[in-house]
Short mmCIF file of C-alpha atoms in Angstrom, two decimals:
data_model
loop_
_atom_site.label_atom_id
_atom_site.label_comp_id
_atom_site.label_asym_id
_atom_site.label_seq_id
_atom_site.Cartn_x
_atom_site.Cartn_y
_atom_site.Cartn_z
CA LEU A 23 13.84 70.11 -60.55
CA CYS A 24 11.29 72.23 -58.92
CA LEU A 25 7.65 72.30 -58.13
CA ARG A 26 5.51 74.39 -60.47
CA LEU A 27 2.05 75.44 -60.86
CA ALA A 28 0.76 74.52 -64.48
CA ASP A 29 -2.64 75.03 -66.21
CA ALA A 30 -4.01 71.54 -66.54
CA ALA A 31 -4.92 72.32 -70.18
CA SER A 32 -1.35 73.05 -71.04
CA LEU A 33 -0.30 69.43 -70.20
CA PRO A 34 -0.82 66.82 -72.86
CA ASP A 35 -1.70 63.88 -70.34
CA PRO A 36 -1.32 64.75 -66.69
CA ASP A 37 -2.16 61.13 -65.85
CA GLU A 38 0.96 60.08 -67.66
CA LEU A 39 3.27 62.14 -65.37
CA GLY A 40 2.45 60.36 -62.30
CA HIS A 41 3.22 63.21 -60.17
CA ALA A 42 0.67 65.76 -61.19
CA ARG A 43 -1.50 66.82 -58.07
CA ALA A 44 -4.71 68.88 -58.59
CA VAL A 45 -4.45 72.22 -56.42
CA ALA A 46 -7.54 73.65 -57.77
CA PRO A 47 -9.97 73.33 -60.63
CA GLY A 48 -7.73 73.50 -63.84
CA LEU A 49 -4.40 74.07 -61.85
CA LEU A 50 -2.00 71.32 -61.21
CA GLU A 51 1.44 70.95 -59.24
CA VAL A 52 3.95 69.22 -61.11
CA LEU A 53 7.66 68.75 -61.24
CA SER A 54 9.56 70.70 -63.89
CA VAL A 55 13.06 71.51 -64.91
CA ASP A 56 14.10 75.03 -65.76
CA LEU A 57 16.11 75.18 -69.10
CA GLY A 58 16.71 78.72 -68.98
CA ASP A 59 14.44 79.83 -71.69
CA SER A 60 11.77 77.21 -71.45
CA VAL A 61 10.71 74.63 -68.83
CA VAL A 62 9.92 70.84 -69.31
CA THR A 63 7.93 68.74 -67.12
CA PRO A 64 9.48 65.13 -67.12
CA SER A 65 7.63 61.96 -67.37
CA ARG A 66 7.03 59.33 -64.71
CA ASP A 67 9.70 57.31 -66.53
CA GLU A 68 12.23 60.12 -66.62
CA LEU A 69 12.06 60.78 -62.98
CA ALA A 70 11.96 57.13 -62.00
CA ALA A 71 15.49 56.76 -63.08
CA ARG A 72 16.51 59.39 -60.53
CA GLY A 73 14.94 57.95 -57.27
CA THR A 74 11.58 57.82 -55.65
CA LEU A 75 8.63 60.09 -56.35
CA GLY A 76 8.89 61.06 -52.57
CA GLU A 77 12.50 62.08 -53.14
CA GLN A 78 11.73 63.85 -56.26
CA LEU A 79 8.75 65.85 -54.69
CA ALA A 80 11.00 66.70 -51.70
CA ARG A 81 13.81 67.91 -54.05
CA GLY A 82 11.31 69.95 -56.02
CA ARG A 83 9.89 71.79 -52.72
CA ALA A 84 13.40 72.39 -51.59
CA ASN A 85 14.39 73.91 -54.74
CA LEU A 86 11.14 76.02 -54.90
CA LEU A 87 12.04 77.12 -51.30
CA SER A 88 15.44 78.09 -52.25
CA LEU A 89 14.09 80.60 -54.52
CA LEU A 90 13.27 82.60 -51.57
CA ALA A 91 16.68 82.91 -50.45
CA ALA A 92 17.75 85.06 -53.55
CA ASP A 93 17.71 88.83 -53.54
CA GLU A 94 15.32 88.57 -56.32
CA PRO A 95 12.14 88.78 -56.50
CA GLU A 96 10.93 91.53 -54.26
CA ALA A 97 7.12 92.34 -53.48
CA LEU A 98 5.45 95.48 -54.14
CA ILE A 99 2.41 96.41 -52.03
CA VAL A 100 -0.47 97.74 -54.37
CA GLY A 101 -2.71 100.37 -52.77
CA GLU A 102 -0.25 100.80 -49.67
CA GLY A 103 -1.97 102.99 -47.26
CA SER A 104 -5.45 102.59 -48.86
CA LYS A 105 -8.31 100.05 -48.47
CA GLY A 106 -7.87 96.81 -50.47
CA ARG A 107 -4.11 96.70 -50.43
CA PHE A 108 -2.50 93.52 -51.79
CA ALA A 109 1.09 92.24 -52.48
CA THR A 110 2.28 91.51 -55.89
CA VAL A 111 5.39 89.50 -56.56
CA THR A 112 6.70 89.73 -60.24
CA ASP A 113 9.92 88.19 -61.59
CA ALA A 114 11.19 86.58 -64.89
CA SER A 115 11.55 83.22 -63.28
CA PHE A 116 8.92 80.53 -64.56
CA PHE A 117 8.50 79.65 -60.92
CA THR A 118 7.31 82.99 -59.53
CA ALA A 119 3.67 82.12 -59.40
CA SER A 120 4.64 78.53 -58.15
CA LEU A 121 5.88 80.22 -54.84
CA ALA A 122 2.05 80.07 -53.92
CA LEU A 123 2.70 76.43 -53.29
CA VAL A 124 5.01 77.30 -50.38
CA LEU A 125 2.58 80.27 -49.31
CA PRO A 126 3.39 80.63 -45.57
CA GLU A 127 7.17 80.90 -46.40
CA ALA A 128 6.74 83.17 -49.27
CA MET A 129 4.52 85.48 -47.33
CA ARG A 130 7.01 85.75 -44.42
CA ARG A 131 9.78 86.36 -46.94
CA PHE A 132 8.22 89.17 -49.10
CA THR A 133 6.04 91.14 -46.54
CA GLY A 134 6.55 89.63 -43.15
CA GLU A 135 2.88 88.61 -43.11
CA GLU A 136 1.32 85.47 -41.81
CA HIS A 137 -0.68 82.93 -43.58
CA GLY A 138 -3.16 82.71 -40.62
CA ALA A 139 -6.07 80.75 -39.63
CA ARG A 140 -8.49 82.81 -41.75
CA GLY A 141 -6.43 82.00 -44.86
CA THR A 142 -5.12 84.28 -47.77
CA LEU A 143 -6.52 85.33 -51.28
CA VAL A 144 -4.17 84.20 -54.05
CA ALA A 145 -4.22 84.69 -57.59
CA VAL A 146 -1.66 83.23 -60.29
CA PRO A 147 -2.49 84.73 -63.70
CA GLY A 148 0.75 83.66 -65.38
CA PRO A 149 4.12 81.96 -64.38
CA HIS A 150 5.93 85.20 -63.55
CA ARG A 151 3.25 86.72 -60.84
CA LEU A 152 2.03 86.08 -57.73
CA LEU A 153 -0.59 88.14 -55.90
CA TYR A 154 -1.68 87.71 -52.45
CA ARG A 155 -3.28 89.28 -49.29
CA PRO A 156 -4.30 87.67 -46.05
CA VAL A 157 -7.84 87.76 -45.01
CA ASP A 158 -7.07 89.74 -41.95
CA ALA A 159 -9.41 92.79 -42.14
CA PRO A 160 -12.67 94.06 -43.24
CA ASP A 161 -11.10 95.61 -46.59
CA ALA A 162 -9.96 92.10 -47.76
CA GLY A 163 -13.15 92.11 -49.71
CA GLU A 164 -12.00 95.34 -51.67
CA ALA A 165 -8.54 93.55 -52.09
CA LEU A 166 -10.37 90.51 -53.62
CA ARG A 167 -12.06 92.81 -56.28
CA ARG A 168 -8.64 94.67 -57.03
CA MET A 169 -6.76 91.44 -57.26
CA PHE A 170 -9.44 89.96 -59.74
CA ASP A 171 -9.10 93.03 -61.89
CA ALA A 172 -5.39 92.68 -62.04
CA ALA A 173 -5.38 88.90 -62.43
CA ARG A 174 -7.81 89.15 -65.33
CA VAL A 175 -5.78 91.70 -67.12
CA ASP A 176 -2.52 89.67 -66.63
CA TYR A 177 -4.17 86.38 -67.54
CA ARG A 178 -5.24 87.89 -70.98
CA GLU A 179 -1.83 89.32 -71.69
CA THR A 180 0.68 86.78 -70.54
CA PRO A 181 2.05 83.95 -72.50
CA GLY A 182 1.56 80.54 -70.57
CA ALA A 183 -1.20 82.05 -68.54
CA LEU A 184 -2.36 80.09 -65.51
CA SER A 185 -5.51 81.36 -64.16
CA PRO A 186 -7.72 84.54 -64.12
CA HIS A 187 -9.20 83.67 -60.57
CA VAL A 188 -8.51 84.50 -57.16
CA TYR A 189 -8.41 81.70 -54.66
CA TRP A 190 -9.15 81.54 -51.02
CA VAL A 191 -6.23 79.26 -49.54
CA ARG A 192 -6.69 77.86 -46.24
CA ASN A 193 -5.63 74.54 -44.59
CA ASN A 194 -3.69 73.57 -47.99
CA ARG A 195 -7.17 73.91 -49.89
CA TRP A 196 -7.54 76.20 -52.66
CA VAL A 197 -11.16 77.29 -53.18
CA PRO A 198 -11.91 79.76 -56.06
CA VAL A 199 -13.73 82.82 -55.00
CA THR A 200 -14.48 84.44 -58.49
CA SER A 201 -15.68 83.23 -61.56
CA PHE A 202 -15.05 84.38 -65.31
#
């Protein structure tokens, strides 16, 4: 059981889940189970038989955090040494993009950067990719443009796409800063 980002339109009835939380317009945090070649999202009734919702959410967060302890995935810095650099984390796991739900820990793990007071630009175009850049220097605007370009391409080409947008994540709030 793991926390996962999901496109709201991909779920038949998010209200029936009883555990879906809106992260941003069109993006939900849900509890899911990895079956190897697919992911299922249990219903409220299926989860109720295994403990309280609070316990299930805590378990899902802990399992998502445990993915950070593995050797894979690794981050690649796009544009290293140039203006507008950003990190991209790509892996076969259905939960790679969902690492944005534990953003401070993911940033420390992959690039040693901090999710500071100014926030972080984040894109989750598909389940297997996370893009991020702290808002820490004047070239963050160039990173935003480059991330949006990368996210739109990945969104169009990825099965199970999540969002073509870049979000400004600050104080646990996700605000879309791009439009399609």
